[in-house]
Amino acid sequence: MAHLNIAIDGPAGSGKSTIAKHIANTMGILYLDTGAMYRAMALKMIRKGISIQDAEAVKKELPTTEVFAENKNGTQVTYLDGEDVSSLIRTNEVSKGASDIAVIPEVRIKLVALQRKIAEMSDVVMDGRDIGSYVIPNTVNKFYVTATPQERARRRLLELHQKGMNLDKTLEEMRDEIVARDKVDSSREFAPLVRTEDAIYVDTTDMSIEDAVNYVMERIQK
Ligand code: DC
């Protein structure tokens, strides 16, 4: 029997992960944060002192790099070479590294294979950049979630401040970083961030989390 696969794509800070997590919890199905997998890859290179711009050096690491994600009590745990790195992959340095490493096709091919396997084996809500366009393009449940750069920067800064991180960063600096990351994510050649024609567009700028979740839930075809 085919599994229920829900694709939620969009840029950083759009609210897509919050929506995806709520839906997965409400429906009692798996949630997969694919961005965490690119983040784990980036962390590996940062730790090894490998420049992420050096695609050849990054590619050499791939056969000996293992990224894995599992759900524990409703929360995703992301592993890098067997180590739980879930809380280490949320820094700004890793965010930027993840966006840069995601440009390398071989990195994507490796991670997408795992994502597709999970989608084949289980009912899952996946969030990312290329889920509806590339990872599971045949699903009927595709959403493209976004918000203005200013609002996304405000949310990201709030999230980091709540963790006691980046306390000296201004909203403008955050917005510039987010816009730069959007540009890398949407202009790469291989599986970029795109809004496909068949994806339902959700602008969360003026929506509460509850409204956004309800809006998406009502449109899921079971
Ligand atoms: O969703 P996030 O901010 O944790 O993702 C971090 C980076 O990973 C993002 O800037 C681009 C990359 N990414 C991707 O290329 N494809 C995905 N499906 C998910 C994330």
Coordinates of C-alpha atoms and ligand atoms in Angstrom, one line a residue:
M1 CA 0.0 0.0 0.0
A2 CA 1.3 3.4 -0.9
H3 CA 2.1 5.6 2.1
L4 CA 0.9 9.1 2.9
N5 CA 3.7 11.5 1.9
I6 CA 3.4 15.2 2.6
A7 CA 6.0 17.6 1.2
I8 CA 6.4 21.0 2.8
D9 CA 9.0 23.3 1.2
G10 CA 10.0 26.8 1.7
P11 CA 12.7 29.2 2.8
A12 CA 14.3 29.5 6.2
G13 CA 12.0 31.0 8.9
S14 CA 8.8 30.5 6.8
G15 CA 7.2 28.4 9.6
K16 CA 7.4 25.2 7.5
S17 CA 9.0 23.1 10.3
T18 CA 6.6 24.2 12.9
I19 CA 3.7 23.4 10.6
A20 CA 5.2 20.0 9.6
K21 CA 5.8 19.0 13.2
H22 CA 2.2 19.9 14.2
I23 CA 0.8 17.9 11.3
A24 CA 2.9 14.9 12.0
N25 CA 1.9 15.0 15.7
T26 CA -1.8 15.5 15.0
M27 CA -1.8 12.7 12.4
G28 CA 0.5 10.4 14.4
I29 CA 2.9 10.0 11.5
L30 CA 6.7 10.5 11.1
Y31 CA 8.3 14.0 10.7
L32 CA 11.5 14.3 8.8
D33 CA 13.5 17.5 8.9
T34 CA 15.7 17.1 5.9
G35 CA 17.6 20.4 6.5
A36 CA 19.1 18.7 9.6
M37 CA 20.7 16.2 7.3
Y38 CA 22.5 18.9 5.3
R39 CA 23.4 20.6 8.5
A40 CA 25.0 17.3 9.8
M41 CA 27.1 17.0 6.6
A42 CA 28.2 20.6 7.0
L43 CA 29.2 20.0 10.6
K44 CA 31.4 17.1 9.5
M45 CA 33.4 19.4 7.1
I46 CA 33.7 22.2 9.7
R47 CA 35.0 19.8 12.3
K48 CA 37.5 18.3 9.9
G49 CA 38.6 21.8 8.7
I50 CA 37.5 21.1 5.1
S51 CA 36.4 24.1 3.1
I52 CA 32.8 23.6 2.0
Q53 CA 33.7 25.5 -1.2
D54 CA 36.1 22.8 -2.1
A55 CA 33.6 20.3 -3.7
E56 CA 36.3 17.7 -4.5
A57 CA 37.5 17.5 -0.9
V58 CA 33.9 17.3 0.4
K59 CA 33.1 14.5 -2.1
K60 CA 36.1 12.5 -0.8
E61 CA 34.5 12.5 2.6
L62 CA 31.1 11.1 1.5
P63 CA 31.8 7.4 1.4
T64 CA 33.0 7.5 5.1
T65 CA 30.3 9.9 6.3
E66 CA 27.1 8.5 7.7
V67 CA 24.1 10.8 8.3
F68 CA 21.0 9.3 9.8
A69 CA 17.8 10.6 11.4
E70 CA 15.3 8.9 13.7
N71 CA 12.2 9.9 15.7
K72 CA 12.5 9.6 19.4
N73 CA 9.3 10.5 21.4
G74 CA 8.1 12.8 18.7
T75 CA 11.4 14.6 18.3
Q76 CA 14.0 14.1 15.5
V77 CA 17.4 13.0 16.6
T78 CA 20.1 13.5 13.9
Y79 CA 23.2 11.5 13.9
L80 CA 26.6 12.1 12.3
D81 CA 28.8 9.0 12.2
G82 CA 26.8 7.6 15.0
E83 CA 27.0 10.7 17.3
D84 CA 23.8 12.6 18.2
V85 CA 24.5 16.1 16.8
S86 CA 20.9 17.4 17.0
S87 CA 21.8 20.4 19.2
L88 CA 25.2 21.1 17.6
I89 CA 23.7 21.8 14.1
R90 CA 21.7 24.9 15.0
T91 CA 24.5 27.5 14.9
N92 CA 24.7 30.2 12.3
E93 CA 28.0 28.8 11.0
V94 CA 26.3 25.5 10.4
S95 CA 23.3 27.2 8.7
K96 CA 25.5 28.9 6.2
G97 CA 27.6 25.7 5.7
A98 CA 24.5 23.6 5.1
S99 CA 23.3 26.0 2.4
D100 CA 26.7 25.9 0.7
I101 CA 27.2 22.1 1.0
A102 CA 23.6 21.5 -0.4
V103 CA 24.9 22.9 -3.8
I104 CA 27.1 19.9 -4.3
P105 CA 25.0 17.3 -6.3
E106 CA 26.8 14.2 -4.8
V107 CA 25.8 15.4 -1.3
R108 CA 22.2 15.8 -2.3
I109 CA 22.1 12.4 -4.1
K110 CA 23.4 10.6 -1.0
L111 CA 20.8 12.3 1.3
V112 CA 17.9 12.1 -1.1
A113 CA 18.4 8.3 -1.4
L114 CA 17.8 8.1 2.4
Q115 CA 14.8 10.5 2.3
R116 CA 13.1 8.5 -0.5
K117 CA 13.6 5.2 1.4
I118 CA 11.9 6.7 4.4
A119 CA 9.0 8.0 2.2
E120 CA 8.6 4.5 0.7
M121 CA 8.5 2.8 4.0
S122 CA 6.3 5.1 6.1
D123 CA 3.7 7.8 6.3
V124 CA 5.8 10.9 6.6
V125 CA 5.7 14.7 6.6
M126 CA 9.0 16.0 5.2
D127 CA 10.2 19.5 5.2
G128 CA 12.9 21.0 3.1
R129 CA 13.6 22.9 -0.1
D130 CA 13.2 20.2 -2.9
I131 CA 10.8 17.7 -1.4
G132 CA 7.9 18.4 -3.7
S133 CA 10.0 19.2 -6.7
Y134 CA 12.6 16.4 -6.5
V135 CA 12.5 14.0 -3.5
I136 CA 8.9 12.9 -3.8
P137 CA 7.5 14.7 -6.9
N138 CA 4.6 12.4 -7.3
T139 CA 2.9 13.1 -4.0
V140 CA -0.4 15.0 -4.2
N141 CA 0.3 16.7 -0.9
K142 CA 2.6 19.6 -1.7
F143 CA 2.9 22.8 0.1
Y144 CA 5.1 25.9 -0.4
V145 CA 5.3 27.9 2.8
T146 CA 6.8 31.4 2.9
A147 CA 6.7 34.8 4.6
T148 CA 8.4 38.1 4.0
P149 CA 12.2 38.2 4.7
Q150 CA 11.6 40.7 7.5
E151 CA 9.2 38.4 9.3
R152 CA 11.4 35.4 8.8
A153 CA 14.4 37.2 10.2
R154 CA 12.3 38.3 13.2
R155 CA 11.3 34.7 13.9
R156 CA 14.8 33.3 13.4
L157 CA 16.3 35.9 15.7
L158 CA 13.7 35.2 18.4
E159 CA 14.4 31.5 18.1
L160 CA 18.2 32.0 18.5
H161 CA 17.6 34.5 21.4
Q162 CA 15.5 32.0 23.2
K163 CA 18.5 29.7 23.1
G164 CA 20.8 32.5 24.3
M165 CA 22.5 32.6 20.9
N166 CA 23.4 35.6 18.6
L167 CA 22.3 38.1 21.2
D168 CA 24.2 40.9 19.5
K169 CA 22.9 40.4 16.0
T170 CA 20.5 43.0 14.6
L171 CA 17.3 42.3 12.7
E172 CA 18.8 43.8 9.6
E173 CA 21.9 41.6 9.8
M174 CA 19.7 38.6 10.2
R175 CA 17.5 39.6 7.3
D176 CA 20.6 40.0 5.1
E177 CA 21.8 36.6 6.0
I178 CA 18.4 35.0 5.3
V179 CA 18.2 36.7 1.9
A180 CA 21.7 35.6 1.0
R181 CA 20.8 32.0 2.0
D182 CA 17.6 32.1 0.0
K183 CA 19.7 33.2 -3.0
V184 CA 22.1 30.2 -2.7
D185 CA 19.2 27.8 -2.1
S186 CA 17.1 29.0 -5.1
S187 CA 19.8 29.6 -7.6
R188 CA 21.8 26.4 -7.4
E189 CA 21.7 24.2 -10.5
F190 CA 20.7 20.9 -9.0
A191 CA 17.3 20.6 -7.2
P192 CA 17.0 24.3 -6.1
L193 CA 14.3 25.7 -3.9
V194 CA 11.3 26.3 -6.2
R195 CA 7.6 26.7 -5.9
T196 CA 6.2 24.1 -8.2
E197 CA 2.9 24.8 -10.0
D198 CA 1.1 22.0 -8.2
A199 CA 2.1 23.1 -4.6
I200 CA -0.4 24.9 -2.4
Y201 CA 1.0 28.3 -1.6
V202 CA 0.9 29.4 2.1
D203 CA 2.0 32.9 3.1
T204 CA 2.4 32.8 6.9
T205 CA 3.5 36.4 7.3
D206 CA 0.2 37.4 9.1
M207 CA -0.9 34.0 10.2
S208 CA -0.8 32.4 13.6
I209 CA 0.8 29.0 13.9
E210 CA -2.7 27.6 14.6
D211 CA -4.2 29.1 11.5
A212 CA -1.3 28.0 9.3
V213 CA -1.6 24.4 10.6
N214 CA -5.3 24.3 10.2
Y215 CA -5.0 25.7 6.7
V216 CA -2.6 23.0 5.6
M217 CA -4.5 20.2 7.5
E218 CA -7.7 21.0 5.7
R219 CA -5.9 20.7 2.3
I220 CA -4.3 17.3 2.9
Q221 CA -5.7 14.6 0.7
K222 CA -5.7 11.4 2.6
Ligands
DC1 O1 15.8 23.9 6.7 P1 17.1 24.3 7.2 O2 17.3 25.8 7.4 O3 17.6 23.6 8.4 O4 18.2 23.9 6.0 C1 19.5 24.2 6.0 C2 20.1 24.3 4.6 O5 20.0 23.0 4.0 C3 19.3 25.1 3.6 O6 19.8 26.5 3.6 C4 19.5 24.5 2.3 C5 19.7 23.0 2.6 N1 18.6 22.2 2.4 C6 18.4 21.7 1.1 O7 19.2 22.1 0.2 N2 17.4 20.8 0.8 C7 16.6 20.4 1.7 N3 15.6 19.5 1.4 C8 16.7 20.9 3.0 C9 17.7 21.8 3.3

